mmCIF file of C-alpha atoms in Angstrom:
data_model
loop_
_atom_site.group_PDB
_atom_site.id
_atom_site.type_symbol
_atom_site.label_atom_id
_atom_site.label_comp_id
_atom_site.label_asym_id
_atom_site.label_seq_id
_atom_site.Cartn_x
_atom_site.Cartn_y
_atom_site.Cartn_z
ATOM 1 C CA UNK A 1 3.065 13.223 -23.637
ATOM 2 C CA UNK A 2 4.162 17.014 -24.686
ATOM 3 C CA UNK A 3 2.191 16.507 -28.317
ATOM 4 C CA UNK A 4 -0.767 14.539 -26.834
ATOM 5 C CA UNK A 5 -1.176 17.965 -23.930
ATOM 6 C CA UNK A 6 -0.606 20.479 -26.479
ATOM 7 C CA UNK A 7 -3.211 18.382 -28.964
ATOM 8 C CA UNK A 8 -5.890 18.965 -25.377
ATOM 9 C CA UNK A 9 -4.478 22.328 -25.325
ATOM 10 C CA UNK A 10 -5.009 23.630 -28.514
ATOM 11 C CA UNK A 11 -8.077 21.635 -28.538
ATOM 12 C CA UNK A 12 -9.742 23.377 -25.695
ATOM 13 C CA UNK A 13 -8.773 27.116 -26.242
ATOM 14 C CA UNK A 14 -8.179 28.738 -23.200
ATOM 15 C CA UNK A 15 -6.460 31.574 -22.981
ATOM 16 C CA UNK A 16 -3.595 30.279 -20.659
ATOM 17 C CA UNK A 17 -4.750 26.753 -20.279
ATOM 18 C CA UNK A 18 -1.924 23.918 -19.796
ATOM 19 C CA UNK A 19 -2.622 20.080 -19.834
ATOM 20 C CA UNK A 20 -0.666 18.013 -17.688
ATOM 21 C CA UNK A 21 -1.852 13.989 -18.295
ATOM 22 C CA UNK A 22 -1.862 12.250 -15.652
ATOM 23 C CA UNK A 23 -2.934 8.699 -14.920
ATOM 24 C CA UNK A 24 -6.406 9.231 -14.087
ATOM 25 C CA UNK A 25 -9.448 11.764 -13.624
ATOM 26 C CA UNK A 26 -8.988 11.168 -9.773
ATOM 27 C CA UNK A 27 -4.934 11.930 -9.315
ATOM 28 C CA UNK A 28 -5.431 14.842 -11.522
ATOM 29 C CA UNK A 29 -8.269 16.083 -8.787
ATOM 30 C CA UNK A 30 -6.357 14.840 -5.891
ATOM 31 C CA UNK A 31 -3.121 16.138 -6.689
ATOM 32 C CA UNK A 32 -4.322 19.766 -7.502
ATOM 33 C CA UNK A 33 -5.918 19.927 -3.722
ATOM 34 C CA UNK A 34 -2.974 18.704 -2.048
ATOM 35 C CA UNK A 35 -0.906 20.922 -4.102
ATOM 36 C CA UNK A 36 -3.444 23.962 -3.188
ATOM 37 C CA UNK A 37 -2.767 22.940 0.618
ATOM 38 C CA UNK A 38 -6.380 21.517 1.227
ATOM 39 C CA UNK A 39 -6.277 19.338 3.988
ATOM 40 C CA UNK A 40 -7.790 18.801 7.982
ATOM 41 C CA UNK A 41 -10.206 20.893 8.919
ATOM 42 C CA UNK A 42 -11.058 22.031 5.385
ATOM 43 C CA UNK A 43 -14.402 21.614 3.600
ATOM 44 C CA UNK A 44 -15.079 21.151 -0.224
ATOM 45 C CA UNK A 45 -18.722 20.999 -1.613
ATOM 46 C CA UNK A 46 -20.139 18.768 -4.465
ATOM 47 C CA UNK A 47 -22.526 16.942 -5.611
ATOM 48 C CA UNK A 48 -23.694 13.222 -4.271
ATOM 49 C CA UNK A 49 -24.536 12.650 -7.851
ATOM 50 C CA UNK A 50 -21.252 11.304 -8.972
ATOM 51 C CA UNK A 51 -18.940 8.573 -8.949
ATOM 52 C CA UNK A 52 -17.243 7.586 -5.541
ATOM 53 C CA UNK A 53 -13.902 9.040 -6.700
ATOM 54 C CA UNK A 54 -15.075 12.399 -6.639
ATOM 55 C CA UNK A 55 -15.684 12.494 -2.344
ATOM 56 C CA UNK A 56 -13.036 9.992 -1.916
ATOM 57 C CA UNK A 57 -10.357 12.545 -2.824
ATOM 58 C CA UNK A 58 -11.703 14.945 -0.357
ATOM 59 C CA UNK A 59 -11.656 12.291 2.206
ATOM 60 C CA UNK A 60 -8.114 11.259 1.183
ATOM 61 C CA UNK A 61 -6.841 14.353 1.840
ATOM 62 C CA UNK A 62 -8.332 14.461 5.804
ATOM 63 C CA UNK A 63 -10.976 17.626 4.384
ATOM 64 C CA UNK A 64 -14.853 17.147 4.821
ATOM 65 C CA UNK A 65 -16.964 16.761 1.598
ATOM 66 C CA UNK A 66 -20.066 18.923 1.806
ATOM 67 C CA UNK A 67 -22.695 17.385 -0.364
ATOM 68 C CA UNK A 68 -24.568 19.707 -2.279
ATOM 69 C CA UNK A 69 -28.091 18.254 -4.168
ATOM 70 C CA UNK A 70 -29.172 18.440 -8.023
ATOM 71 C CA UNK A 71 -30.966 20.975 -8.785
ATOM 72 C CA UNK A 72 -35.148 19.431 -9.747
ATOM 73 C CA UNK A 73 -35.378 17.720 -13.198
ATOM 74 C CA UNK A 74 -31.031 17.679 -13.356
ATOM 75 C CA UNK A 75 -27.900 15.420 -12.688
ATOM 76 C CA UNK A 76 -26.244 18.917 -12.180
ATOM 77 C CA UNK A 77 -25.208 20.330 -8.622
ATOM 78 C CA UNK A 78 -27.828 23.228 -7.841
ATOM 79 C CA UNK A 79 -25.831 26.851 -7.285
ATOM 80 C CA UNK A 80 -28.410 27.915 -4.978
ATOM 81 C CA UNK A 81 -27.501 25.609 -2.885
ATOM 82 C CA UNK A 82 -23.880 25.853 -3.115
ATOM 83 C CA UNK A 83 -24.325 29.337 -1.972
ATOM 84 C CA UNK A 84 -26.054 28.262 1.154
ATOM 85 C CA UNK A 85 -23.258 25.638 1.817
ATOM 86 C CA UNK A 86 -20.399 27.695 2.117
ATOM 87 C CA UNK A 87 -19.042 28.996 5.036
ATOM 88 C CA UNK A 88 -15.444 30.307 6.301
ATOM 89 C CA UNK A 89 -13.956 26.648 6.100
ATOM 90 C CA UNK A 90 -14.977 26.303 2.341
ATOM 91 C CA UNK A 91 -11.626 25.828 0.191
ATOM 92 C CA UNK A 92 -12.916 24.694 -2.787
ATOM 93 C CA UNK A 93 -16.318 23.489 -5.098
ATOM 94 C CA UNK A 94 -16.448 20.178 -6.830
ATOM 95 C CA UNK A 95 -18.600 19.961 -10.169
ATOM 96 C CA UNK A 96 -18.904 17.168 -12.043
ATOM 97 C CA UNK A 97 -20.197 17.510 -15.739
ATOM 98 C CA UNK A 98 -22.349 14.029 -15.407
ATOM 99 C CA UNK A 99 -22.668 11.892 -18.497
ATOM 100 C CA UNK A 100 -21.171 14.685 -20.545
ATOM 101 C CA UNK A 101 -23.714 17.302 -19.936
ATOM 102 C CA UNK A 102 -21.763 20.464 -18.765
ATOM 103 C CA UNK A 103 -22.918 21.979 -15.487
ATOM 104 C CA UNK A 104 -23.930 25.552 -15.466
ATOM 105 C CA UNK A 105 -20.940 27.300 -15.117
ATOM 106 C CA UNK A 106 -21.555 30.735 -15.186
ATOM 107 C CA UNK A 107 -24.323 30.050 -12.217
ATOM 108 C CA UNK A 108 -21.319 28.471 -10.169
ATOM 109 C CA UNK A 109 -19.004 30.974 -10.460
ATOM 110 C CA UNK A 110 -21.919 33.854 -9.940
ATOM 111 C CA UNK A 111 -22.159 32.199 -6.359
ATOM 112 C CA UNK A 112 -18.300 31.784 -5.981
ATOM 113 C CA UNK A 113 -17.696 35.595 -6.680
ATOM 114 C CA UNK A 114 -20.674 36.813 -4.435
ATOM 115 C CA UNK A 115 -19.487 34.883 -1.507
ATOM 116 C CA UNK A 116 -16.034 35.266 -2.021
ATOM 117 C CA UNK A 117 -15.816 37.797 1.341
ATOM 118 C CA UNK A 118 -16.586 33.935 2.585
ATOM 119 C CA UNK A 119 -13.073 32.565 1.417
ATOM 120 C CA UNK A 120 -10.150 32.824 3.959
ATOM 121 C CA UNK A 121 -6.989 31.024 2.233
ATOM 122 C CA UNK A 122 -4.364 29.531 4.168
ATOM 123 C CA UNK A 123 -1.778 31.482 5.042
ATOM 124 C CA UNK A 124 1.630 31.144 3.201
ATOM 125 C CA UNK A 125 0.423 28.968 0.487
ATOM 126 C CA UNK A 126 -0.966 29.251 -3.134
ATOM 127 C CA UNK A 127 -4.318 29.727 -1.491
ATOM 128 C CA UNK A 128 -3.668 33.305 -1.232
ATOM 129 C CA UNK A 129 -3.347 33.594 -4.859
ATOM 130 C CA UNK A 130 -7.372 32.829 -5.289
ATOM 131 C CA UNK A 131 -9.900 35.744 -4.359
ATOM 132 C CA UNK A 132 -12.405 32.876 -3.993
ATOM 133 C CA UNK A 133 -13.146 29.220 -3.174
ATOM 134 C CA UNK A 134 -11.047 27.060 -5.956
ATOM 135 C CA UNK A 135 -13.228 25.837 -8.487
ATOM 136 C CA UNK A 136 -12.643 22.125 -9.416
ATOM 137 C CA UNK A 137 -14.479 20.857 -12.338
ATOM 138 C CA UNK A 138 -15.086 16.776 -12.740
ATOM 139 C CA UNK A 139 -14.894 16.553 -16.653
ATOM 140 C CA UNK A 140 -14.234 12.767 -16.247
ATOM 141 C CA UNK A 141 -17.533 12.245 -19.122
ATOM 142 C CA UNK A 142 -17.122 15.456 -21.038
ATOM 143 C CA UNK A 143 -14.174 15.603 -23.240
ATOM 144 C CA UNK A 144 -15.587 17.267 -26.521
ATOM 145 C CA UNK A 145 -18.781 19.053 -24.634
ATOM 146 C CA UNK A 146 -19.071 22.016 -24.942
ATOM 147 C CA UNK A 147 -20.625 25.493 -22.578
ATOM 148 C CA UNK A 148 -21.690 28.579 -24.103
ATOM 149 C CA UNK A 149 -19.917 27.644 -27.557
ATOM 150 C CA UNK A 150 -16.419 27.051 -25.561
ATOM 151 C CA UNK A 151 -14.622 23.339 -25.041
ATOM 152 C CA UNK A 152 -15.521 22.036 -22.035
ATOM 153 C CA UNK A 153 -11.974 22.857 -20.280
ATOM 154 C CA UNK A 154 -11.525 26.488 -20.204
ATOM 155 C CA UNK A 155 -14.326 27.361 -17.865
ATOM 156 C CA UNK A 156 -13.157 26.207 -14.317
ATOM 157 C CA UNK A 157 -9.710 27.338 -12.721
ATOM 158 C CA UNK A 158 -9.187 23.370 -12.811
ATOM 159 C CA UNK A 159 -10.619 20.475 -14.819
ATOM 160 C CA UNK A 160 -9.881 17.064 -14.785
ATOM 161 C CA UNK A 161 -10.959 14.493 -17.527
ATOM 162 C CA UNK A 162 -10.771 11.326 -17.696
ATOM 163 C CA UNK A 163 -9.254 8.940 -20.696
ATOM 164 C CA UNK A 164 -10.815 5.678 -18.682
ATOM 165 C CA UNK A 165 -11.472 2.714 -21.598
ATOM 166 C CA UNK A 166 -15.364 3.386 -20.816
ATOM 167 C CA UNK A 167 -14.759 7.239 -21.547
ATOM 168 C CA UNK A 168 -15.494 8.889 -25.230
ATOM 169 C CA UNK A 169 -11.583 9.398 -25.379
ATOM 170 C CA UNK A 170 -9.488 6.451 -24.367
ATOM 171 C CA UNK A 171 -6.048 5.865 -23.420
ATOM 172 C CA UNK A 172 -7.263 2.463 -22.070
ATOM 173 C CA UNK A 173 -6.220 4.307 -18.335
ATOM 174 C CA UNK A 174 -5.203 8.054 -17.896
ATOM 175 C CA UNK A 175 -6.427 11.744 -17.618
ATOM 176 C CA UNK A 176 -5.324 15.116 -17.496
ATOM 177 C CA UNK A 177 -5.534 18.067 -15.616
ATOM 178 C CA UNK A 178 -6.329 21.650 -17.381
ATOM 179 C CA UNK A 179 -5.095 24.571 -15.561
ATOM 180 C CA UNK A 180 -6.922 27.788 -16.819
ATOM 181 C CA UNK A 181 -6.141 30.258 -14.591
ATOM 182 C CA UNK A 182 -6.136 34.114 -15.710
ATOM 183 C CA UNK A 183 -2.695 34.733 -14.499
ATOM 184 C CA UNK A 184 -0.614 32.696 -16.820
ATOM 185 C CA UNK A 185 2.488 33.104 -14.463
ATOM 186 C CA UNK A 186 0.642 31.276 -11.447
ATOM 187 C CA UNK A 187 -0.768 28.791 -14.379
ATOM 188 C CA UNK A 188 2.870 28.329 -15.642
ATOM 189 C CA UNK A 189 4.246 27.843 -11.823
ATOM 190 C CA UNK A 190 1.537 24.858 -11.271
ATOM 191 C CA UNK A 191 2.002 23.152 -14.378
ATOM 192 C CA UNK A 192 5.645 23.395 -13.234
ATOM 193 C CA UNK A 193 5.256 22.085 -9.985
ATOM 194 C CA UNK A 194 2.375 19.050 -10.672
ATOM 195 C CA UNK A 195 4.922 17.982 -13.281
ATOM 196 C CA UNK A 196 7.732 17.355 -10.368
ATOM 197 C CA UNK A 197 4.939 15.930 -7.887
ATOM 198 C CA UNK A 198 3.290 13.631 -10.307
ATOM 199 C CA UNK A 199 6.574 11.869 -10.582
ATOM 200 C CA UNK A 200 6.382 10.332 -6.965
#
């Protein structure tokens, strides 16, 4: 497991990013919000254009999903609209990369920074740590894309990707979680801590 994450790792070339594999795209989303302490009476925005997984993990965890449509003539999530979606009970944002195509991320996190006066973290809990909503990236189809010249992976604060037997990279099941966060303590701490949870 330690050669196949720091293969992804070196692969991807974040800064600070850490791998953690996982046995599917979905855990690796699911366990990052629970971790983050998202939860009842929490929303999280994305995109209806996506596999089932994606809002079932928001469901799971007792938040609301707030779908967000494509922008005209794309698969992709539209910003403008994520910007008119959040409101004071907005922990995180949901992308999803769909069929491999990378969303705009640069648009997204525009929106995220310009509304973070919006984002009101939980008290006592990692929350506090963000200055904005989390931003969640479903990579499930897009290991090997890449934004801007940069492996899909070191965009997001979080990316999950999938290694499904129908995916471009197969481990028959499985997936992995990339932290990228610019504080490689708080990236260090998580990777730390997901590696104790994802035991149970």
């Amino acid at each position: 497991n330690k050669l196949f994450e720091g293969k992804i790792d070196n692969y991807i070339g974040g800064a600070y990013s850490k791998s953690l594999l996982l046995n599917s795209a979905t855990a690796s989303m699911e366990i990052i919000l629970k971790y983050l302490s998202v939860g009842e009476g929490d929303e999280v925005i994305t995109t209806p254009y996506t596999y089932s997984a994606t809002v079932n993990i928001i469901m799971h965890l007792g938040a609301r999903p707030v779908l967000c449509d494509v922008k005209k003539y794309s698969f992709h999530i539209d910003p403008e609209k994520i910007r008119k979606a959040i409101t004071k009970k907005t922990k995180a944002v949901i992308s999803v990369d769909y069929g491999g195509w990378p969303v705009d991320y640069d648009e997204i996190k525009t929106v995220l920074d310009e509304k973070r006066r919006m984002f009101y973290p939980k008290k006592n809990t990692l929350q506090e740590n963000f200055k904005s909503c989390i931003f969640l990236s479903d990579a499930a189809h897009s290991f090997g894309s890449e934004y801007k010249g940069f492996k899909i992976g070191s965009q997001s604060g979080f990316t999950a990707f999938s290694f499904h037997a129908v995916k471009n990279i197969t481990t028959a099941e499985g997936g992995a979680l990339v932290i990228n966060l610019p504080d490689k303590k708080l990236t260090d701490k998580i990777y730390h801590d997901i590696k104790i949870y994802s035991l149970h």
